[in-house]
Amino acid sequence: MSKHTSEIKFTIELDENKIPEKLSWNAEDGGISNEKTKAVLISVWDDKKKETLKMDLWTKDMPLDEMKHFFHQTLLSMADTFYRATNDEKMTATMRDFCEYFAEKLDLLKK
């Protein structure tokens, strides 16, 4: 049986100082084609070194308020992923509590 390979590709346009000006991504299997974005956080597990390798990119026109929301939503997503990976309800609840605290401190929650 033949295996299917899927690819996710990021394109980064840099200025003369190598600061991202434009970011876009493609994920053909997901129907994403040249989708523009202003920020991306990528984490990869190095199982030999037992550490996370990461690449954090954002465009210079990424608004600060959007960056705060991006981090908040990323933290919430990490809590969900942690639960799916570990089924650890107690730590997931603790992570979600932190997300609520984070949002409160940054005044992100609309009343």
PDB file of C-alpha atoms in Angstrom:
ATOM      1  CA  MET A   1       0.000   0.000   0.000  1.00  0.00           C
ATOM      2  CA  SER A   2       1.272   3.447  -0.905  1.00  0.00           C
ATOM      3  CA  LYS A   3       1.774   6.016   1.850  1.00  0.00           C
ATOM      4  CA  HIS A   4       0.495   9.553   1.527  1.00  0.00           C
ATOM      5  CA  THR A   5       2.822  12.460   2.241  1.00  0.00           C
ATOM      6  CA  SER A   6       1.435  15.824   3.281  1.00  0.00           C
ATOM      7  CA  GLU A   7       3.322  19.106   3.320  1.00  0.00           C
ATOM      8  CA  ILE A   8       2.886  22.395   5.150  1.00  0.00           C
ATOM      9  CA  LYS A   9       4.961  25.235   3.734  1.00  0.00           C
ATOM     10  CA  PHE A  10       5.686  28.692   5.137  1.00  0.00           C
ATOM     11  CA  THR A  11       6.931  31.574   2.991  1.00  0.00           C
ATOM     12  CA  ILE A  12       8.641  34.486   4.722  1.00  0.00           C
ATOM     13  CA  GLU A  13       9.466  37.777   3.003  1.00  0.00           C
ATOM     14  CA  LEU A  14      12.235  39.617   4.862  1.00  0.00           C
ATOM     15  CA  ASP A  15      13.366  43.232   4.796  1.00  0.00           C
ATOM     16  CA  GLU A  16      17.017  44.252   4.401  1.00  0.00           C
ATOM     17  CA  ASN A  17      17.585  43.551   8.128  1.00  0.00           C
ATOM     18  CA  LYS A  18      16.042  40.068   7.820  1.00  0.00           C
ATOM     19  CA  ILE A  19      12.929  41.098   9.757  1.00  0.00           C
ATOM     20  CA  PRO A  20       9.737  39.418   8.493  1.00  0.00           C
ATOM     21  CA  GLU A  21       7.539  41.747   6.463  1.00  0.00           C
ATOM     22  CA  LYS A  22       5.109  39.168   5.075  1.00  0.00           C
ATOM     23  CA  LEU A  23       4.226  35.613   6.088  1.00  0.00           C
ATOM     24  CA  SER A  24       2.084  33.137   4.214  1.00  0.00           C
ATOM     25  CA  TRP A  25       1.469  29.415   4.353  1.00  0.00           C
ATOM     26  CA  ASN A  26       0.190  26.530   2.266  1.00  0.00           C
ATOM     27  CA  ALA A  27      -1.342  23.227   3.328  1.00  0.00           C
ATOM     28  CA  GLU A  28      -2.707  21.654   0.177  1.00  0.00           C
ATOM     29  CA  ASP A  29      -4.432  18.750   1.964  1.00  0.00           C
ATOM     30  CA  GLY A  30      -6.247  21.239   4.201  1.00  0.00           C
ATOM     31  CA  GLY A  31      -7.321  23.484   1.341  1.00  0.00           C
ATOM     32  CA  ILE A  32      -4.980  26.293   2.400  1.00  0.00           C
ATOM     33  CA  SER A  33      -3.262  28.114  -0.447  1.00  0.00           C
ATOM     34  CA  ASN A  34      -1.014  31.137   0.060  1.00  0.00           C
ATOM     35  CA  GLU A  35      -2.916  32.189   3.197  1.00  0.00           C
ATOM     36  CA  LYS A  36      -1.473  35.375   4.672  1.00  0.00           C
ATOM     37  CA  THR A  37      -0.770  35.582   8.391  1.00  0.00           C
ATOM     38  CA  LYS A  38       1.034  37.974  10.710  1.00  0.00           C
ATOM     39  CA  ALA A  39       2.476  35.471  13.193  1.00  0.00           C
ATOM     40  CA  VAL A  40       3.485  31.831  13.512  1.00  0.00           C
ATOM     41  CA  LEU A  41       4.879  29.810  16.416  1.00  0.00           C
ATOM     42  CA  ILE A  42       6.415  26.463  15.452  1.00  0.00           C
ATOM     43  CA  SER A  43       7.627  23.887  17.976  1.00  0.00           C
ATOM     44  CA  VAL A  44       9.355  20.634  17.072  1.00  0.00           C
ATOM     45  CA  TRP A  45      10.401  17.895  19.509  1.00  0.00           C
ATOM     46  CA  ASP A  46      14.019  16.710  19.192  1.00  0.00           C
ATOM     47  CA  ASP A  47      13.798  13.205  20.631  1.00  0.00           C
ATOM     48  CA  LYS A  48      17.570  12.729  20.610  1.00  0.00           C
ATOM     49  CA  LYS A  49      18.306  15.800  22.723  1.00  0.00           C
ATOM     50  CA  LYS A  50      14.956  15.641  24.563  1.00  0.00           C
ATOM     51  CA  GLU A  51      14.263  19.313  23.959  1.00  0.00           C
ATOM     52  CA  THR A  52      11.961  21.564  22.010  1.00  0.00           C
ATOM     53  CA  LEU A  53      13.242  23.400  18.967  1.00  0.00           C
ATOM     54  CA  LYS A  54      11.211  26.435  18.063  1.00  0.00           C
ATOM     55  CA  MET A  55      10.809  29.186  15.558  1.00  0.00           C
ATOM     56  CA  ASP A  56       8.714  32.232  16.426  1.00  0.00           C
ATOM     57  CA  LEU A  57       8.038  34.693  13.623  1.00  0.00           C
ATOM     58  CA  TRP A  58       5.816  37.731  13.327  1.00  0.00           C
ATOM     59  CA  THR A  59       5.636  40.595  10.889  1.00  0.00           C
ATOM     60  CA  LYS A  60       6.673  44.057  11.920  1.00  0.00           C
ATOM     61  CA  ASP A  61       3.097  45.256  11.373  1.00  0.00           C
ATOM     62  CA  MET A  62       1.581  42.719  13.809  1.00  0.00           C
ATOM     63  CA  PRO A  63      -0.444  44.890  16.217  1.00  0.00           C
ATOM     64  CA  LEU A  64       0.394  44.478  19.902  1.00  0.00           C
ATOM     65  CA  ASP A  65      -3.229  43.845  20.890  1.00  0.00           C
ATOM     66  CA  GLU A  66      -3.476  41.060  18.281  1.00  0.00           C
ATOM     67  CA  MET A  67      -0.213  39.551  19.557  1.00  0.00           C
ATOM     68  CA  LYS A  68      -1.677  39.400  23.074  1.00  0.00           C
ATOM     69  CA  HIS A  69      -4.784  37.626  21.763  1.00  0.00           C
ATOM     70  CA  PHE A  70      -2.617  35.306  19.662  1.00  0.00           C
ATOM     71  CA  PHE A  71      -0.641  34.245  22.729  1.00  0.00           C
ATOM     72  CA  HIS A  72      -3.794  33.784  24.802  1.00  0.00           C
ATOM     73  CA  GLN A  73      -5.437  31.615  22.155  1.00  0.00           C
ATOM     74  CA  THR A  74      -2.199  29.654  21.672  1.00  0.00           C
ATOM     75  CA  LEU A  75      -2.020  28.940  25.404  1.00  0.00           C
ATOM     76  CA  LEU A  76      -5.655  27.759  25.395  1.00  0.00           C
ATOM     77  CA  SER A  77      -4.920  25.536  22.421  1.00  0.00           C
ATOM     78  CA  MET A  78      -1.879  24.096  24.209  1.00  0.00           C
ATOM     79  CA  ALA A  79      -4.075  23.206  27.192  1.00  0.00           C
ATOM     80  CA  ASP A  80      -6.499  21.396  24.871  1.00  0.00           C
ATOM     81  CA  THR A  81      -3.653  19.564  23.137  1.00  0.00           C
ATOM     82  CA  PHE A  82      -2.109  18.641  26.484  1.00  0.00           C
ATOM     83  CA  TYR A  83      -5.405  17.084  27.552  1.00  0.00           C
ATOM     84  CA  ARG A  84      -5.787  15.110  24.313  1.00  0.00           C
ATOM     85  CA  ALA A  85      -2.193  13.865  24.645  1.00  0.00           C
ATOM     86  CA  THR A  86      -2.229  12.999  28.372  1.00  0.00           C
ATOM     87  CA  ASN A  87      -5.851  12.830  29.539  1.00  0.00           C
ATOM     88  CA  ASP A  88      -4.600  14.676  32.657  1.00  0.00           C
ATOM     89  CA  GLU A  89      -7.688  16.616  33.758  1.00  0.00           C
ATOM     90  CA  LYS A  90      -6.095  18.189  36.835  1.00  0.00           C
ATOM     91  CA  MET A  91      -3.122  19.744  35.018  1.00  0.00           C
ATOM     92  CA  THR A  92      -5.321  20.766  32.103  1.00  0.00           C
ATOM     93  CA  ALA A  93      -7.575  22.640  34.536  1.00  0.00           C
ATOM     94  CA  THR A  94      -4.494  24.321  36.022  1.00  0.00           C
ATOM     95  CA  MET A  95      -3.345  25.351  32.555  1.00  0.00           C
ATOM     96  CA  ARG A  96      -6.790  26.766  31.746  1.00  0.00           C
ATOM     97  CA  ASP A  97      -6.778  28.657  35.052  1.00  0.00           C
ATOM     98  CA  PHE A  98      -3.490  30.233  34.004  1.00  0.00           C
ATOM     99  CA  CYS A  99      -5.008  31.153  30.624  1.00  0.00           C
ATOM    100  CA  GLU A 100      -7.852  32.904  32.425  1.00  0.00           C
ATOM    101  CA  TYR A 101      -5.356  34.740  34.663  1.00  0.00           C
ATOM    102  CA  PHE A 102      -3.274  35.695  31.595  1.00  0.00           C
ATOM    103  CA  ALA A 103      -6.338  37.108  29.824  1.00  0.00           C
ATOM    104  CA  GLU A 104      -7.460  38.962  32.941  1.00  0.00           C
ATOM    105  CA  LYS A 105      -4.040  40.573  33.470  1.00  0.00           C
ATOM    106  CA  LEU A 106      -3.933  41.692  29.826  1.00  0.00           C
ATOM    107  CA  ASP A 107      -7.573  42.843  29.954  1.00  0.00           C
ATOM    108  CA  LEU A 108      -8.467  40.561  27.036  1.00  0.00           C
ATOM    109  CA  LEU A 109     -11.846  39.355  28.271  1.00  0.00           C
ATOM    110  CA  LYS A 110     -14.807  41.406  27.148  1.00  0.00           C
ATOM    111  CA  LYS A 111     -17.432  41.897  29.814  1.00  0.00           C
TER     112      LYS A 111
END
